[in-house]
CSV table of C-alpha atoms in Angstrom, one decimal:
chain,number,residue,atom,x,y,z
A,1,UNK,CA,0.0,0.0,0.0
A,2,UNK,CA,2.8,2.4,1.0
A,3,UNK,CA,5.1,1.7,-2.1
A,4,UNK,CA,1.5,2.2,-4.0
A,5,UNK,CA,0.8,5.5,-2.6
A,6,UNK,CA,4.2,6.6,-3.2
A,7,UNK,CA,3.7,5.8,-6.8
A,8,UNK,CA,0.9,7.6,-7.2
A,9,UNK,CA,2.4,11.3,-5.9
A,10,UNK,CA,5.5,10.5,-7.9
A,11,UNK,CA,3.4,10.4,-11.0
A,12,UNK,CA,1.2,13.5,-10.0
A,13,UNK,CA,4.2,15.4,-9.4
A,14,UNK,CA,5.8,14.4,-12.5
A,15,UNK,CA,2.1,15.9,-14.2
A,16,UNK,CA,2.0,19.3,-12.4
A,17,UNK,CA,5.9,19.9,-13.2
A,18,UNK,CA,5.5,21.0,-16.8
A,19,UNK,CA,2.7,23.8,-15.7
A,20,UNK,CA,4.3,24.8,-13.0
A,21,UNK,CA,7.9,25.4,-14.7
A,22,UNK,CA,6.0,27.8,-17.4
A,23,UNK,CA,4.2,29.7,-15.0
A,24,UNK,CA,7.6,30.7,-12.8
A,25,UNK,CA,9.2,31.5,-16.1
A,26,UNK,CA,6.5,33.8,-17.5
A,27,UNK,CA,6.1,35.5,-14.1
A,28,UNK,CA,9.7,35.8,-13.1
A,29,UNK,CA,10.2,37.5,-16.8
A,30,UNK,CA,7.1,40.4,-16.7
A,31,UNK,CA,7.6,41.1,-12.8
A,32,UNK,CA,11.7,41.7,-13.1
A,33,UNK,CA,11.0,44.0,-15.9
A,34,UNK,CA,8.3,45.5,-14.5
A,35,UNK,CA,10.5,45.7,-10.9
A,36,UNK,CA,13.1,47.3,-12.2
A,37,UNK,CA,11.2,49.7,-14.2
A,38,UNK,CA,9.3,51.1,-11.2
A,39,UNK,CA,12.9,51.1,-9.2
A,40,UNK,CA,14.2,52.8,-11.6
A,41,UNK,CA,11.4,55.6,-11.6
A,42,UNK,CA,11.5,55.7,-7.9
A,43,UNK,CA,15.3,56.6,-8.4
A,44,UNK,CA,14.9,59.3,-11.0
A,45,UNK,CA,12.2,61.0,-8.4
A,46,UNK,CA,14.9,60.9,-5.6
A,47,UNK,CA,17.2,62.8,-7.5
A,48,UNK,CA,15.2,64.7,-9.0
A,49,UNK,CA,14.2,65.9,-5.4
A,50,UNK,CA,17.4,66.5,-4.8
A,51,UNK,CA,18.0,68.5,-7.8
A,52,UNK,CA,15.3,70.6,-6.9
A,53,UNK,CA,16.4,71.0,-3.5
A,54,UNK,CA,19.8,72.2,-4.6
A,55,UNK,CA,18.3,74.7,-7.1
A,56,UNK,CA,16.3,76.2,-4.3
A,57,UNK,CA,19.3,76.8,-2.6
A,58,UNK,CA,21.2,78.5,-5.2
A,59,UNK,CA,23.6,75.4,-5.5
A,60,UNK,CA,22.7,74.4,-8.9
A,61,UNK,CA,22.2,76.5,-11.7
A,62,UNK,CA,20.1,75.2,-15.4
A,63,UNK,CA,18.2,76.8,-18.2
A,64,UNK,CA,14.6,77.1,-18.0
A,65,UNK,CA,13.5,74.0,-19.9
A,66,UNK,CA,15.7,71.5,-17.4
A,67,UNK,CA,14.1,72.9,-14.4
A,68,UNK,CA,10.9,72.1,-15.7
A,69,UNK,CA,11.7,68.3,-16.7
A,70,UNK,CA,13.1,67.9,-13.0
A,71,UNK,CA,10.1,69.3,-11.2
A,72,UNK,CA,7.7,66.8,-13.4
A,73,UNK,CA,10.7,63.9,-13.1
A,74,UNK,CA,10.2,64.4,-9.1
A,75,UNK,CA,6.7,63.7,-9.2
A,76,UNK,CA,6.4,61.0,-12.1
A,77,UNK,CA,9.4,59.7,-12.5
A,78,UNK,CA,9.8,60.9,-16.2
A,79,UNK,CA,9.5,63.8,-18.0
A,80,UNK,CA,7.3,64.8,-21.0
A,81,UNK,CA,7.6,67.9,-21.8
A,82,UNK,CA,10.8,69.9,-23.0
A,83,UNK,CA,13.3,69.7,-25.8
A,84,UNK,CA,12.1,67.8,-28.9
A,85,UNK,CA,10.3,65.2,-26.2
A,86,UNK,CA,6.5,65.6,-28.2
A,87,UNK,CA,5.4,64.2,-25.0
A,88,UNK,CA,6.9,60.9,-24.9
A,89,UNK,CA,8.5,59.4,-21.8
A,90,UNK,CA,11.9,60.9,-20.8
A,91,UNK,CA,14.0,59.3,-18.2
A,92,UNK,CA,17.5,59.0,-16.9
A,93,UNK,CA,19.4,55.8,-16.5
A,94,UNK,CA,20.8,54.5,-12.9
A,95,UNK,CA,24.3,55.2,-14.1
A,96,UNK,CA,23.1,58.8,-15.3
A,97,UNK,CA,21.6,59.7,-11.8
A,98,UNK,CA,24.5,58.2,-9.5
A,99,UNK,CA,26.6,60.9,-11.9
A,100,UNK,CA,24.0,63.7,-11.0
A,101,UNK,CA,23.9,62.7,-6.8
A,102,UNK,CA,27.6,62.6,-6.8
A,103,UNK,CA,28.0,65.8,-8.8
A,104,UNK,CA,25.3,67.4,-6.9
A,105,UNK,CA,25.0,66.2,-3.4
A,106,UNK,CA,29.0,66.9,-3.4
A,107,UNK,CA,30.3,69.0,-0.2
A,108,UNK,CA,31.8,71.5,-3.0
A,109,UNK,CA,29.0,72.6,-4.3
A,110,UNK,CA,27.4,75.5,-2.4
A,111,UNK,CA,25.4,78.6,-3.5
A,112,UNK,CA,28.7,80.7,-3.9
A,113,UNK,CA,30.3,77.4,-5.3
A,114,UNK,CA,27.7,76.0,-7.6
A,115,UNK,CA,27.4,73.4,-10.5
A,116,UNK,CA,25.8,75.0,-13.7
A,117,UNK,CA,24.1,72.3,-15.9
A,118,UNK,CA,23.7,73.4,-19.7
A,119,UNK,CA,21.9,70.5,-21.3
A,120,UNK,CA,20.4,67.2,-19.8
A,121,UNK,CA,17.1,65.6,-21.1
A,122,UNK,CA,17.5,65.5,-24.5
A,123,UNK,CA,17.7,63.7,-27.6
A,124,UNK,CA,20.2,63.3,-30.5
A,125,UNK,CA,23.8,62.2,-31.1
A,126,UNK,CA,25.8,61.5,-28.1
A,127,UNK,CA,22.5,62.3,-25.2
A,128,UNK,CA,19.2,60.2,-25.6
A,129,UNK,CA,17.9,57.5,-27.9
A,130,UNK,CA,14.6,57.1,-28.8
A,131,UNK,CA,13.3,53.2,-27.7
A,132,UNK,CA,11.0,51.0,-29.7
A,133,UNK,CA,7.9,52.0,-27.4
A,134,UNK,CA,8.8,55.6,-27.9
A,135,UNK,CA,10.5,56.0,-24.9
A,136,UNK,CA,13.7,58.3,-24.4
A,137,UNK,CA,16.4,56.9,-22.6
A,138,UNK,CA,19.1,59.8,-21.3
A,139,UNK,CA,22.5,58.8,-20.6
A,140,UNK,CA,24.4,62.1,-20.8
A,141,UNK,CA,24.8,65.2,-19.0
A,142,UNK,CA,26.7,68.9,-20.3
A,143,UNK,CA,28.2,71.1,-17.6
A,144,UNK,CA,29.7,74.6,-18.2
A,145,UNK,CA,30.6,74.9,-14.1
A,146,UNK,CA,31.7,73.0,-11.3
A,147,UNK,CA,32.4,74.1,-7.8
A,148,UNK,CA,32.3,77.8,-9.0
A,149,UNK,CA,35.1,77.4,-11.8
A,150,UNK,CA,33.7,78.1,-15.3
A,151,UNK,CA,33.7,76.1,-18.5
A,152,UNK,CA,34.4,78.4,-20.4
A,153,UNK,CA,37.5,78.2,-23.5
A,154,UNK,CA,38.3,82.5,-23.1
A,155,UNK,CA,39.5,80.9,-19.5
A,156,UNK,CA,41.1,77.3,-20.2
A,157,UNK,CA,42.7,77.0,-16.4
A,158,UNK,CA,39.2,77.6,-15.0
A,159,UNK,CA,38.2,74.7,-17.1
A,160,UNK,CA,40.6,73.1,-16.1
A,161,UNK,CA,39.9,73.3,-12.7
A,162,UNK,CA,36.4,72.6,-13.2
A,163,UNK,CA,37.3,69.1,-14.6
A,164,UNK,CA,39.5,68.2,-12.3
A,165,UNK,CA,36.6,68.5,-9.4
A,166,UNK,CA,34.4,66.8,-11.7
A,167,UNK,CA,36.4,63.7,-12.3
A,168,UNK,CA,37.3,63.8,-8.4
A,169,UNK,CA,33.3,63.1,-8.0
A,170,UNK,CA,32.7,60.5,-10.5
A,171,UNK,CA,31.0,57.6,-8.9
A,172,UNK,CA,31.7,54.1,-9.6
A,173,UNK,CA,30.5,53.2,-13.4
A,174,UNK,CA,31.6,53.4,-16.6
A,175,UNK,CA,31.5,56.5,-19.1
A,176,UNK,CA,32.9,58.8,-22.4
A,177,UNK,CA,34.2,62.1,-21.6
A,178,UNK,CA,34.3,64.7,-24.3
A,179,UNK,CA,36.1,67.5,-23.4
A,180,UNK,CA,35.5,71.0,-24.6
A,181,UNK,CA,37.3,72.9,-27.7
A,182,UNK,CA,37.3,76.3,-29.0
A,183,UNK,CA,35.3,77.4,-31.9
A,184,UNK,CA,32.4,74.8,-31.3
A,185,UNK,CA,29.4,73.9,-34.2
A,186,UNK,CA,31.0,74.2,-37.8
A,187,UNK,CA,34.0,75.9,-36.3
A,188,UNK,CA,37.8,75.3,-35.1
A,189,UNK,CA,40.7,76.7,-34.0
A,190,UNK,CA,43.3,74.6,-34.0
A,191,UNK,CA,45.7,77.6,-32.8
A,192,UNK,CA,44.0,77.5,-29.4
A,193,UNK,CA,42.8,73.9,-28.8
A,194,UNK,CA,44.0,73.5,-24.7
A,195,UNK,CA,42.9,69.9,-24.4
A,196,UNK,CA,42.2,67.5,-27.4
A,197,UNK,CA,43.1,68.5,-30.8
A,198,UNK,CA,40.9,69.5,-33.6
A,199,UNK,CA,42.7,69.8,-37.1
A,200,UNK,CA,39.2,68.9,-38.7
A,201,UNK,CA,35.9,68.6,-38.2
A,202,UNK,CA,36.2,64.8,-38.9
A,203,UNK,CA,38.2,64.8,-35.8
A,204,UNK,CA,35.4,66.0,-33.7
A,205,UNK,CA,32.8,64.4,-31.0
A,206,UNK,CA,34.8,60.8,-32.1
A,207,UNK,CA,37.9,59.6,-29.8
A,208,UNK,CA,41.5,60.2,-31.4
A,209,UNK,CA,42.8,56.8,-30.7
A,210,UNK,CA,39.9,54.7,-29.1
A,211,UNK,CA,41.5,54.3,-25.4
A,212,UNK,CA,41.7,56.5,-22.7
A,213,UNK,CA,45.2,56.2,-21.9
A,214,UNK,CA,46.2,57.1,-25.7
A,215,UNK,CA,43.6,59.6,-25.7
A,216,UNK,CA,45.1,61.4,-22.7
A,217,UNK,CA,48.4,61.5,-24.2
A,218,UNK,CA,47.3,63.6,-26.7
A,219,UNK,CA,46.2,67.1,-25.1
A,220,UNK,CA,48.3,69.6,-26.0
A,221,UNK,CA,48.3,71.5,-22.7
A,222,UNK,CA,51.0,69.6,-20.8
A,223,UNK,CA,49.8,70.7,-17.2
A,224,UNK,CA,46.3,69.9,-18.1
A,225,UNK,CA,47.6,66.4,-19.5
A,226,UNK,CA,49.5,65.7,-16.2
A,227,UNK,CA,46.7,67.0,-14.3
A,228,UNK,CA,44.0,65.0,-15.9
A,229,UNK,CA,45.7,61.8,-15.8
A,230,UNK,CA,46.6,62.1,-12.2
A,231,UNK,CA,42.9,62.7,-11.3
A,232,UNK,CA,41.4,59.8,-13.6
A,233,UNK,CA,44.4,57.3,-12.0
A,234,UNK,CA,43.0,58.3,-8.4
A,235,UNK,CA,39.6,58.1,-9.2
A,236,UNK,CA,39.6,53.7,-10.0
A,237,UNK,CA,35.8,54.0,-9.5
A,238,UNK,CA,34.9,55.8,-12.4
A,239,UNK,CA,36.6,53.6,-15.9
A,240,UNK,CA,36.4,56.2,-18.6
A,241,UNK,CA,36.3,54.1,-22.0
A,242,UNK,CA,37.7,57.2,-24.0
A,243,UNK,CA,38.0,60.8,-24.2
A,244,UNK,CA,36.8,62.7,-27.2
A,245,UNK,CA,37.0,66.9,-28.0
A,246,UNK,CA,33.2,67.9,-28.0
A,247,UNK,CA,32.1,71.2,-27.8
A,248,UNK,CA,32.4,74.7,-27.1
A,249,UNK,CA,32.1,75.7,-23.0
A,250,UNK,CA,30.9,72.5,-21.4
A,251,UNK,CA,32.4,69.2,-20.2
A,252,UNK,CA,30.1,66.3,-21.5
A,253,UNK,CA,29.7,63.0,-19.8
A,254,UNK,CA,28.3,59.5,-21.2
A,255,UNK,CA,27.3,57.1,-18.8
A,256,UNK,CA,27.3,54.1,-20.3
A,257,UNK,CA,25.1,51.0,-19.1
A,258,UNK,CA,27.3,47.8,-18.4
A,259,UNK,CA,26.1,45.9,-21.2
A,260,UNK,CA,26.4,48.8,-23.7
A,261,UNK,CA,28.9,49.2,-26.1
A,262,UNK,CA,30.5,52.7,-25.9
């Protein structure tokens, strides 16, 4: 009788194992995405509080149009509204908003020391790509100040020092640096390029020799060449892929996911 009842579970079991195997997969599939999706909108709302806190205080400093997209980010978790959006979802990434704590939350920044943000939520090139659903996915942040020092190329040492505190507060992740130039748009000036050359427009927004430790070797300025590589060698949290020469005035950053090619 016993070995018979045994029998007969083993062979129920052996039944019910097909269904139940499905079920966990489909489930385990929908609620991780759907997990992480609200984490991650519960994240861009924290920030975005603290973004808004910091602005209040005078301690950080954006157009118009960005303030706006982190007031409705703090209470949605995404923004709709602001440049070339047409009302589609805008959010940042995790490895985007660890960058903007760090950068904000830093003990630096104060009202008479603030960071000044010049473009954030946005689409195109190097910032946010558009998702199958619509969706905007932001990865990439412009600052033209840090810690009161100026981005700015009439003044390349206050640049300078700018960077230098802004690599200092890089949190752990991984990310492309493009570094500012003179002229900016269609233009160059290869006579007063401070950090990464520009002979040609060909040479711009794309890194000069694909690694960071080549790339570094190439600015022209030597004591912003020693300087920068001493600050990226002490920072071992934050593992810049490359550097590139960007734009005019501002000091761009790429977070790049872990899975993402750079």
């Amino acid at each position: 009788m016993k070995k018979r009842i045994i029998a007969i579970l083993a062979t129920l079991l052996t039944m019910q194992l097909p269904v139940i195997a499905k079920t966990v997969h489909f489930s385990s599939n929908s609620i991780t995405s759907s997990i992480y999706m609200q984490e991650l909108q519960i994240y861009n709302k924290r920030v975005a509080e603290e973004m808004l806190g910091a602005i209040a205080e005078g301690k950080l400093i954006t157009p118009d149009y960005i303030r706006e997209n982190i007031k409705e980010l703090s209470n949605k978790g995404y923004c709709t509204h602001g440049y070339i959006f047409n009302n589609t979802h805008a959010y940042a990434t995790k490895g985007l908003l660890d960058l903007l704590h760090n950068l904000v939350t830093s003990s630096e920044i104060t009202k008479h020391h603030p960071i000044s943000i010049l473009s954030l939520f946005r689409t195109g090139r190097n910032h946010g790509q558009k998702q199958v659903n619509g969706d905007i996915i932001c990865r990439a942040v412009d600052i033209d100040g840090y810690s009161g020092n100026l981005i700015n190329m009439s003044n390349p040492n206050s640049s300078l020092k700018a960077i230098l505190k802004v690599i200092d507060n890089m949190p752990q992740g991984r990310y492309v640096v493009g570094l500012p130039r003179p002229g900016g748009g269609s233009l160059i000036n290869p006579n007063k390029d401070f950090f990464l050359p520009v002979n040609s427009l060909s040479q711009n927004e794309r890194t000069p020799t694909g690694t960071l430790t080549g790339d570094l070797k190439l600015i022209k300025n030597s004591d912003a060449r020693n300087k920068i590589t001493k600050a990226f060698c002490k920072n071992k949290k934050a593992k810049v892929m490359f550097l590139m020469p960007d734009a005019v005035d501002h000091l761009h950053i790429k977070a790049l996911d872990d899975n993402q090619p750079s």
